[in-house]
XYZ file of C-alpha atoms in Angstrom:
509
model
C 72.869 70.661 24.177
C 71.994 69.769 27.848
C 75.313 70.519 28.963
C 74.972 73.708 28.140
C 71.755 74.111 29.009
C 72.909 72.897 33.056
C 76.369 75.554 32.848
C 73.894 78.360 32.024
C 71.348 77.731 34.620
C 73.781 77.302 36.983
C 75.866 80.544 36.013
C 72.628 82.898 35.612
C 69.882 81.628 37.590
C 72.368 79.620 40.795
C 74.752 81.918 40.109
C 77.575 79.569 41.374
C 81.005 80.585 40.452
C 82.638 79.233 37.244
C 85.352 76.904 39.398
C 82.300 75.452 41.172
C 80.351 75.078 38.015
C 83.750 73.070 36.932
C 83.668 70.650 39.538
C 80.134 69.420 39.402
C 80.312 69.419 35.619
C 84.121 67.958 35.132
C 85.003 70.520 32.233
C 87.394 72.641 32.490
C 87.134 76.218 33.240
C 88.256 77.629 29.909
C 85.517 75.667 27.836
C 82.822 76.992 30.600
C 84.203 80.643 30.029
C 83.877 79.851 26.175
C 80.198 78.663 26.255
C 79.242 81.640 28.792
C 81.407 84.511 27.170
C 79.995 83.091 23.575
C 76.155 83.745 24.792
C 75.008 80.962 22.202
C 72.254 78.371 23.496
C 72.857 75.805 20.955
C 76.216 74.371 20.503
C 77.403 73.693 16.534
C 80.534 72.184 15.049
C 82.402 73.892 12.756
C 83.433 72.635 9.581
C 86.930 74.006 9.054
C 87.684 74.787 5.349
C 89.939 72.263 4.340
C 91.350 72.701 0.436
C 90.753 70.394 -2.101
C 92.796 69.154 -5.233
C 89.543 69.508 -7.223
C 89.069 72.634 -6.526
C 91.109 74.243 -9.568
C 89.375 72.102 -11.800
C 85.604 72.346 -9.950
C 84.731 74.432 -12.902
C 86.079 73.057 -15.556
C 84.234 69.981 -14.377
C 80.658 71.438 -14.021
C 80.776 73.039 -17.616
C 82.137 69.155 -18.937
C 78.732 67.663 -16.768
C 76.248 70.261 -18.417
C 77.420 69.580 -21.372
C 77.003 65.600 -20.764
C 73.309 66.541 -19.844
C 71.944 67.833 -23.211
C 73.424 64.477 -24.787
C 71.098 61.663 -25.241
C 71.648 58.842 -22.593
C 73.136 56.710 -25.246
C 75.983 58.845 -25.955
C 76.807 60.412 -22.826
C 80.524 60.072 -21.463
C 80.798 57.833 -18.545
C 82.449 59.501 -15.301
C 85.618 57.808 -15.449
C 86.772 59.408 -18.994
C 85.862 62.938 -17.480
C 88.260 61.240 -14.404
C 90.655 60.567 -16.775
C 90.262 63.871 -18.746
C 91.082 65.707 -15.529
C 94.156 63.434 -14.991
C 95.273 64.207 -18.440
C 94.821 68.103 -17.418
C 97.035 67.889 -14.068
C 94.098 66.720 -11.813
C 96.308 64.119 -9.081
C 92.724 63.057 -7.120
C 91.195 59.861 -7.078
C 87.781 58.914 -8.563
C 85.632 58.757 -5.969
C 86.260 62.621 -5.331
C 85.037 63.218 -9.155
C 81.933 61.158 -8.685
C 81.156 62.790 -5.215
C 81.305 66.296 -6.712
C 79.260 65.065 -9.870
C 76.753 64.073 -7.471
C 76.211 67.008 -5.620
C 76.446 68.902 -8.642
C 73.169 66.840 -9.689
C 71.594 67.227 -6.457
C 71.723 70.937 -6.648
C 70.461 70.779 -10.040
C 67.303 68.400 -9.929
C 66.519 71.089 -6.380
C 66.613 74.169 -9.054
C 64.365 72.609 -11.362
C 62.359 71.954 -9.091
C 62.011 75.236 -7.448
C 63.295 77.764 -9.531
C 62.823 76.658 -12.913
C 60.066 73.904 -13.537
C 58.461 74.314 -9.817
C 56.681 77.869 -10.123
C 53.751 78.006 -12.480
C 51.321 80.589 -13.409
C 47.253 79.485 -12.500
C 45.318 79.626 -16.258
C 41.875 81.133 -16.272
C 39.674 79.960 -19.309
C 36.500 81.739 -20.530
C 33.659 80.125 -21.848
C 34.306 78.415 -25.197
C 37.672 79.707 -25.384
C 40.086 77.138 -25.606
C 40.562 73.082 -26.010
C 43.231 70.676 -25.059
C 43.927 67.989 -27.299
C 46.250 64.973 -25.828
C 47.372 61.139 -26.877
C 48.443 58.126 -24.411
C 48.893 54.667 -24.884
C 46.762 52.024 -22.852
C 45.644 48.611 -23.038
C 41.861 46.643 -23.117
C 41.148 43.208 -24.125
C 39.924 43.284 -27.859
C 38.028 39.754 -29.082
C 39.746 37.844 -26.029
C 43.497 39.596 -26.799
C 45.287 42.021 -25.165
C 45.704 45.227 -27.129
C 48.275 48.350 -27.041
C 45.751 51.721 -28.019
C 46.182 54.768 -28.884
C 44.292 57.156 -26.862
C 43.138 60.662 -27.595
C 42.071 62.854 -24.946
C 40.069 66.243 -26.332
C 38.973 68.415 -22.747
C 37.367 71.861 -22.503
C 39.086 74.365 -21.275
C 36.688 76.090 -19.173
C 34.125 73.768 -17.967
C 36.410 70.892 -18.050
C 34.446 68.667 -19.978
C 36.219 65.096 -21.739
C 35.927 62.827 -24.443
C 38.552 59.748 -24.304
C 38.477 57.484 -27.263
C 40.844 54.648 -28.201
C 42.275 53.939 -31.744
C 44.587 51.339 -32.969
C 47.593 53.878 -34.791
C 47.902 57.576 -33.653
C 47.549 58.582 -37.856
C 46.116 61.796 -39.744
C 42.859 59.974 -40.110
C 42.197 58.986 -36.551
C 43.199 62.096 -35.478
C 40.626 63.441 -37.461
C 37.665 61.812 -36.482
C 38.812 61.855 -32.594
C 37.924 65.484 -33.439
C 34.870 64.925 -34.708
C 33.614 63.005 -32.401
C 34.934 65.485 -29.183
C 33.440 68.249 -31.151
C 29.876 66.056 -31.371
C 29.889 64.846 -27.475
C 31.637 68.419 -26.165
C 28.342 70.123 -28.323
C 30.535 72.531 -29.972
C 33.759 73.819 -31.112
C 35.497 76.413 -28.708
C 37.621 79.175 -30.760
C 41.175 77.631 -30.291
C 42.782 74.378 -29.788
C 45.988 73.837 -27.530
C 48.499 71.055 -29.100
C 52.160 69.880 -28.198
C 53.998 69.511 -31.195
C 52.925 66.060 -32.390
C 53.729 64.363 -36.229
C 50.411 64.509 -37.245
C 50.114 68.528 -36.759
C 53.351 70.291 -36.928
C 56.110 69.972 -39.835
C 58.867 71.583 -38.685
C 59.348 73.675 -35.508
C 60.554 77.366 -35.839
C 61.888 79.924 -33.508
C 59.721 80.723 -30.685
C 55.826 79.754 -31.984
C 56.815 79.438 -35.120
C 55.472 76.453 -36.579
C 54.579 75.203 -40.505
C 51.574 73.287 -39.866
C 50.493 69.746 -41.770
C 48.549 71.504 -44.752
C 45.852 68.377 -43.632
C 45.681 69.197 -40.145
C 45.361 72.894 -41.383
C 42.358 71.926 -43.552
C 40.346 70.405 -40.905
C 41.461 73.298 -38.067
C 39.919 75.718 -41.138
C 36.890 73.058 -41.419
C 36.276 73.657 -37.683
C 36.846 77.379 -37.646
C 38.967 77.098 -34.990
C 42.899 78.336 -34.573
C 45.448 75.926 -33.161
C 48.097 76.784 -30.777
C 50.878 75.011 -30.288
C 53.136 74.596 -27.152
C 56.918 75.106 -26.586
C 58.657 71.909 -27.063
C 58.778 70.011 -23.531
C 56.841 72.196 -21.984
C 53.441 70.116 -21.288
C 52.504 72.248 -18.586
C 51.279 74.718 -20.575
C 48.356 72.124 -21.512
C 48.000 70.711 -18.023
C 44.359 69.845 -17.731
C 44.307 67.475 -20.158
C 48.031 66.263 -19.336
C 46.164 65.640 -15.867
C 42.952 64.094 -17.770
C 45.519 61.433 -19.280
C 46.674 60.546 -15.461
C 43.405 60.726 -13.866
C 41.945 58.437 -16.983
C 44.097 55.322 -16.083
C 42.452 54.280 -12.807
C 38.712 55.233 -13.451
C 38.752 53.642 -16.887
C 41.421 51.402 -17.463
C 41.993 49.659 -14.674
C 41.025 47.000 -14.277
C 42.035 46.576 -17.951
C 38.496 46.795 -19.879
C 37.237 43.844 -22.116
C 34.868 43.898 -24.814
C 34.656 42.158 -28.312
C 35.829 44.942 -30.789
C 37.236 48.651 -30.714
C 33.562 49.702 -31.530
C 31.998 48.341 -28.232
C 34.681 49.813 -26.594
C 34.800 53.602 -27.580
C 31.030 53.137 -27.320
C 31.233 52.710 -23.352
C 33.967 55.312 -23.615
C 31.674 57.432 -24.237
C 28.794 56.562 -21.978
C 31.488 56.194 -19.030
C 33.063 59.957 -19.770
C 29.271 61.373 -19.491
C 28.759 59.519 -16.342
C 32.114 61.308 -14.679
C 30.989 64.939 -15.965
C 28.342 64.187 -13.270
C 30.507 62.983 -10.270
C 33.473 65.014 -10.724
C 33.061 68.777 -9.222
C 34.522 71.328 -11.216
C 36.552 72.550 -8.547
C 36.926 76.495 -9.197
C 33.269 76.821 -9.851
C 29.892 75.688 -7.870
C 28.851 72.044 -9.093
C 29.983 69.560 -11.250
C 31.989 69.710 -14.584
C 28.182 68.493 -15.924
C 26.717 71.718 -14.534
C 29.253 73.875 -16.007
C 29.297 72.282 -19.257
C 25.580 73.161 -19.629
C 26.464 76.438 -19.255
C 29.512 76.231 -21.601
C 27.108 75.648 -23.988
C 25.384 79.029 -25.793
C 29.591 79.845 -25.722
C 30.358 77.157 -28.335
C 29.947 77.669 -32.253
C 27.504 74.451 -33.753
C 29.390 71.306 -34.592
C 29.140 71.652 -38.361
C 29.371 68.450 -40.811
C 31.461 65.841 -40.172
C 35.073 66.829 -42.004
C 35.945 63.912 -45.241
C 38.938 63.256 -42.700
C 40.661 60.618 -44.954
C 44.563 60.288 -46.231
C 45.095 60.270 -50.185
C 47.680 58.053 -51.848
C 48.738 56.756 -55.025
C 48.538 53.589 -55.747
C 48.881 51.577 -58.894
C 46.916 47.972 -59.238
C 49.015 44.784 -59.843
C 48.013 42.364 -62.910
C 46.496 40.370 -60.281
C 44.087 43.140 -59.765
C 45.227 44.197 -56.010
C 46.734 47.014 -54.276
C 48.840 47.023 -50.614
C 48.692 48.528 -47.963
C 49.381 47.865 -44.426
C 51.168 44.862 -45.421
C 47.508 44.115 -46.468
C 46.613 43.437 -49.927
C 42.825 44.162 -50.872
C 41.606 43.662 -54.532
C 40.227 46.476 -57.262
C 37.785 45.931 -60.599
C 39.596 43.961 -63.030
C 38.795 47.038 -65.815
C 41.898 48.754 -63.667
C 44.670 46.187 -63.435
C 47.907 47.452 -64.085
C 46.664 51.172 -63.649
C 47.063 53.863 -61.875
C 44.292 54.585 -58.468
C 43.421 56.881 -55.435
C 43.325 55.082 -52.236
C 41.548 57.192 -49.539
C 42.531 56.072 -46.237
C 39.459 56.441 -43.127
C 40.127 54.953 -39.903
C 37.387 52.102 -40.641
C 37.512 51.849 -44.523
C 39.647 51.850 -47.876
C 37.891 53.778 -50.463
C 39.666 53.550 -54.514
C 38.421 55.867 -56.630
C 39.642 56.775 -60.366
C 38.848 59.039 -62.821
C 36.614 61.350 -60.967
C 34.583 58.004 -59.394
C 34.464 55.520 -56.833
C 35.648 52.108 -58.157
C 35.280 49.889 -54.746
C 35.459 50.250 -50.622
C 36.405 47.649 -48.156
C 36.921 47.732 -44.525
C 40.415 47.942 -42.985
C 41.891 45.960 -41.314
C 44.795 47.144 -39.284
C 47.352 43.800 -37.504
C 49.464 44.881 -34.657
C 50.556 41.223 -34.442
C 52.750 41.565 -37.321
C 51.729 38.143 -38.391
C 51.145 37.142 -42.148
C 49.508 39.660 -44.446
C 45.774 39.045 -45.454
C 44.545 39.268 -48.685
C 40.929 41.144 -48.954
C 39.319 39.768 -51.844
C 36.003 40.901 -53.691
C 34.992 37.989 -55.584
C 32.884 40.581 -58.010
C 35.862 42.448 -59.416
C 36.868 39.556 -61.305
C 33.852 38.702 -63.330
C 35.284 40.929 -66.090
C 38.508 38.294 -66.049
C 36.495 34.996 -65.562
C 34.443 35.521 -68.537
C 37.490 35.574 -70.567
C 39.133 32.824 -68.733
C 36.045 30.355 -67.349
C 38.879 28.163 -65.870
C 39.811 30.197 -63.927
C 36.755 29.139 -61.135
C 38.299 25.838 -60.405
C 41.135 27.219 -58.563
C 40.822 30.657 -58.322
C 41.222 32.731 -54.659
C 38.928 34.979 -55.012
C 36.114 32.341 -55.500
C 36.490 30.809 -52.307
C 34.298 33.355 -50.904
C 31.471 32.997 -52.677
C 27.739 32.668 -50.979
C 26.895 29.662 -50.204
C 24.375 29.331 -52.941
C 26.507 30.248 -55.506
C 29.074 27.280 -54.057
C 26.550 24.904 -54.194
C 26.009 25.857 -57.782
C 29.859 26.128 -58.531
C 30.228 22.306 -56.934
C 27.228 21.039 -59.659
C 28.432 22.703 -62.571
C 31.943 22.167 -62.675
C 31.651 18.353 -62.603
C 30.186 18.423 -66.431
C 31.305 20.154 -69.640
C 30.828 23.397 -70.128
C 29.554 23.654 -67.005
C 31.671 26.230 -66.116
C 30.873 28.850 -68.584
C 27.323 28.620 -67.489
C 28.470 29.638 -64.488
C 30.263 32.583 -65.861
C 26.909 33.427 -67.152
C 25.220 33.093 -64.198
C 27.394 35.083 -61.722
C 28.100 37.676 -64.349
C 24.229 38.572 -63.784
C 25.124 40.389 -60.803
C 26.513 43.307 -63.031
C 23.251 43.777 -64.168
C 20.251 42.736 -60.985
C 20.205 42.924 -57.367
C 22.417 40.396 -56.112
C 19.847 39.034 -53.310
C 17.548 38.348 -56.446
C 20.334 36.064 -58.592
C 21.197 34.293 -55.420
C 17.308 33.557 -54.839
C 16.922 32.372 -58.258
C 20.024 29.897 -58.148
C 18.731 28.856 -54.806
C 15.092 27.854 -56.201
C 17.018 26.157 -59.062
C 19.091 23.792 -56.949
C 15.565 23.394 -54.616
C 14.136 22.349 -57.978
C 16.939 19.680 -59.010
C 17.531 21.723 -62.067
C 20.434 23.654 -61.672
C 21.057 24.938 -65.579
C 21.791 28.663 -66.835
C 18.384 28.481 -68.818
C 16.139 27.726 -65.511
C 18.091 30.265 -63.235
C 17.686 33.337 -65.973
C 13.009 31.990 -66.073
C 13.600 32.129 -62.433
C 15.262 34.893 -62.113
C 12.655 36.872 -64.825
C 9.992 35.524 -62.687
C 11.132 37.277 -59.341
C 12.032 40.459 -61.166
C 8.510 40.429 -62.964
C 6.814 39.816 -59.741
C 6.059 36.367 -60.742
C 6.105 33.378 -58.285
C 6.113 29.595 -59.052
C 3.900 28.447 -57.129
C 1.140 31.308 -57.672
C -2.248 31.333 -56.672
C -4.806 28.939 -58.330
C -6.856 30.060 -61.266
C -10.989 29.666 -60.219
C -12.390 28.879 -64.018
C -15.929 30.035 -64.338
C -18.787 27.562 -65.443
C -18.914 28.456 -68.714
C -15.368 27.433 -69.217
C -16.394 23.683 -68.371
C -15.570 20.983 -70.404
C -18.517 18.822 -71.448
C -17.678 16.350 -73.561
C -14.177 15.374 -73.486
C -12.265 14.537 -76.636
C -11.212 10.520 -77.608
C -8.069 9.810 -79.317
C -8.205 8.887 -82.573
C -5.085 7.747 -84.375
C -6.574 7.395 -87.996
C -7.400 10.928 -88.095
C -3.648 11.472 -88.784
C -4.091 9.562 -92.568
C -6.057 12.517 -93.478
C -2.704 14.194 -93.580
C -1.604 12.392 -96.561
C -2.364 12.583 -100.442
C -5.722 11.076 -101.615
C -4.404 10.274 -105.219
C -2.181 7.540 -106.324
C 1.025 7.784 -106.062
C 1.045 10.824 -103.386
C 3.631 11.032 -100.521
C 3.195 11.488 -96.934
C 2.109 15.084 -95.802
C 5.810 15.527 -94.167
């Protein structure tokens, strides 16, 4: 490019003559005539058009790679059976000139998709209390000292831009019902429609278009709500970008570094706190002040949060002879009176409710192991008094004694050693059916105090407490009158009064 730039400064500004131009430059004359006659100021090679033995076959071969593309990775052809496919057509190439077309033929696709196709987007305005995003993500805290894999939900106002992020351990109907819940309670409202990608939990089965046959749960809590959902085009997460950005933005400003607390309560309850605190630092961006500000005025836009929705999961279970159900690879036990029958188990995030029969037999609280270690075995030591009192033996040795109170093991230690001991016992913890717990466990407590740990002293204790009675109550001041004067001498003979006077008479007894 300098050359050129010195033979047309010295043609058209020195105006020296071309064979002068030729000696100080050392080309020859014709390629100075070229570069002057051509008028062009920046020189460029030209890439003749050379022929190619893919060419017959270019298009064949693009059709065979788009193809390849809507194959999962798994089962996509490698490039050198396409090679050899093209051999077996005529092609006489080698295989580097298939994998350098199937290259470029990549390169100029990943540039359309990012320009044409998946590059150009259209900005989304949101009125007040129009519209929510609902999003999950996996991320990790320390839980009780052990790294943990959550399940994140993400629920974000449209508008105002307001967020909620709380962590579960599955990604199930039942969590995602209460992550609603509790967006709805911190967001102060429920906007008029809710903006989903097509996720388990919501969708059955995806139709043409928007199509969709929604979970007949998820429909009952939307209707619970009064709000419609919407549901994207599949892949297309865009059209839900804010919170698709609030799951990115969420990593650095609350999960790393990785937080660490002692349960999953602790930490959705700084969740919370934290998520407030960044309404008031981040600004809203399209409107004056911070997503705080414009939440406030989000507010008179939202309908009320009504009652909580019974967000649980129904099935059918049917009790074993050993009076337990599974689930979760847990096992968790059920009133004896149901053993080998039919139940409801009602699944909540936190809990296990069984009911039967139009009532509510038992609840315990779940426990949910992502360790995949040994299944636990929940055991109410209550729902098998019914069983005990028919087999009293049963108390030696049986599981779901082990976790009695510590009063009651005291007692159980005691009264085993003798005979018969244990059906006292039976008797004794079978009063829980009928009182307050707390007040049998006070009475066998004051019995073992008292070195007299028997059924009959337990049940006067137990009377006692119930009857407001206390042992040791207060003393009794006798009046005057009351005194004793003249205290009474013991007199044996008085006792031969009891017997016959005549001969022959027998003793009184």
């Amino acid at each position: 490019m300098g050359l050129l730039n010195v033979i047309r400064r010295m043609a058209l500004r020195e105006k020296l003559p071309i064979r002068e131009i030729a000696r100080r430059t050392g080309l020859s004359r014709n390629t100075i005539k070229k570069y002057l006659n051509a008028g062009t100021v920046e020189p460029r090679f030209v890439v003749p058009e050379r022929p190619s033995k893919l060419d017959p076959y270019a298009e064949k071969l693009a059709a065979w790679l788009k193809t390849e593309t809507t194959k999962s990775r798994k089962q996509r052809r490698p490039l050198t059976h396409l090679h050899a496919d093209l051999v077996a057509l005529g092609f006489t190439g080698s295989y580097n000139r298939v994998a350098a077309f199937a290259r470029a033929w990549r390169a100029d696709r990943q540039r359309d998709q990012q320009t044409t196709f998946r590059g150009t987007f259209v900005p989304l305005s949101f009125r007040p209390g129009e519209a929510f995003q609902f999003d999950w993500s996996e991320d990790y805290a320390v839980l009780g000292g052990e790294r943990t894999k959550l399940q994140v939900a993400h629920i974000k106002l449209s508008h105002s831009r307001a967020f909620l992020v709380r962590a579960y351990l599955l990604q199930t109907h039942e969590m995602l019902f209460d992550a609603h819940w509790h967006g709805f309670r911190v967001l102060g409202g429920v906007p008029e429609r809710g903006i989903y990608d097509n996720m388990r939990t919501a969708v059955d089965r995806i139709g043409r278009g928007k199509e969709r046959q929604i979970n007949m749960r998820f429909l009952a809590m939307a209707n619970h709500y009064v709000f419609e959902p919407e549901f994207c085009n599949p892949a297309s997460g865009w059209e839900k970008g804010q919170v698709e950005k609030n799951v990115q933005d969420a990593r650095p400003r609350l999960w790393q570094p990785i937080p660490n607390f002692p349960d999953l309560a602790a930490l959705n309850t700084w969740l919370e706190q934290r998520c407030r605190q960044l309404w008031q630092e981040i600004p809203h961006g399209r409107l004056a002040g911070s997503v705080a500000d414009v939440w406030a005025e989000e507010q008179v836009a939202l309908m009320p949060v009504p009652p909580a929705f019974d967000g649980f999961v129904e099935q059918s279970k049917r009790v074993s002879p050993t009076c337990l159900i599974s689930f979760e690879r847990n096992r968790y036990s059920v009133p004896a009176s149901f053993a080998n029958r039919p139940v409801s188990l009602r699944v909540y995030p936190d809990r296990l409710v069984i009911a039967a029969e139009g009532q509510i037999l038992c609840e315990h609280a779940r426990h949910i192991d992502r360790s995949h270690q040994l299944p636990r075995t929940i055991y109410d030591w209550r729902h098998y008094l019914a069983v005990i009192q028919r087999k009293p033996g049963a108390l030696r040795n049986g599981a779901p004694f082990a976790e009695l109170p510590p009063g009651f093991r005291q007692l159980q230690e005691q009264m085993l050693r003798r005979p018969g001991g244990d059906r006292e016992l039976v008797d004794i913890l079978a009063l829980v059916l009928h009182h307050d717990e707390q007040a049998v466990l006070t009475a066998v407590e004051l019995a073992l105090a008292e070195g007299v740990a028997t059924k009959t002293h337990v049940l006067n204790l137990l009377h006692r407490l119930i009857d407001g009675k206390t042992p040791d109550g207060p003393l009794v001041d006798t009046p005057q009158a009351l005194m004793l004067h003249r205290e009474p001498k013991a007199d044996v003979g008085r006792y031969d009064d009891l017997r016959a006077r005549s001969t022959g008479g027998r003793h009184a007894s």
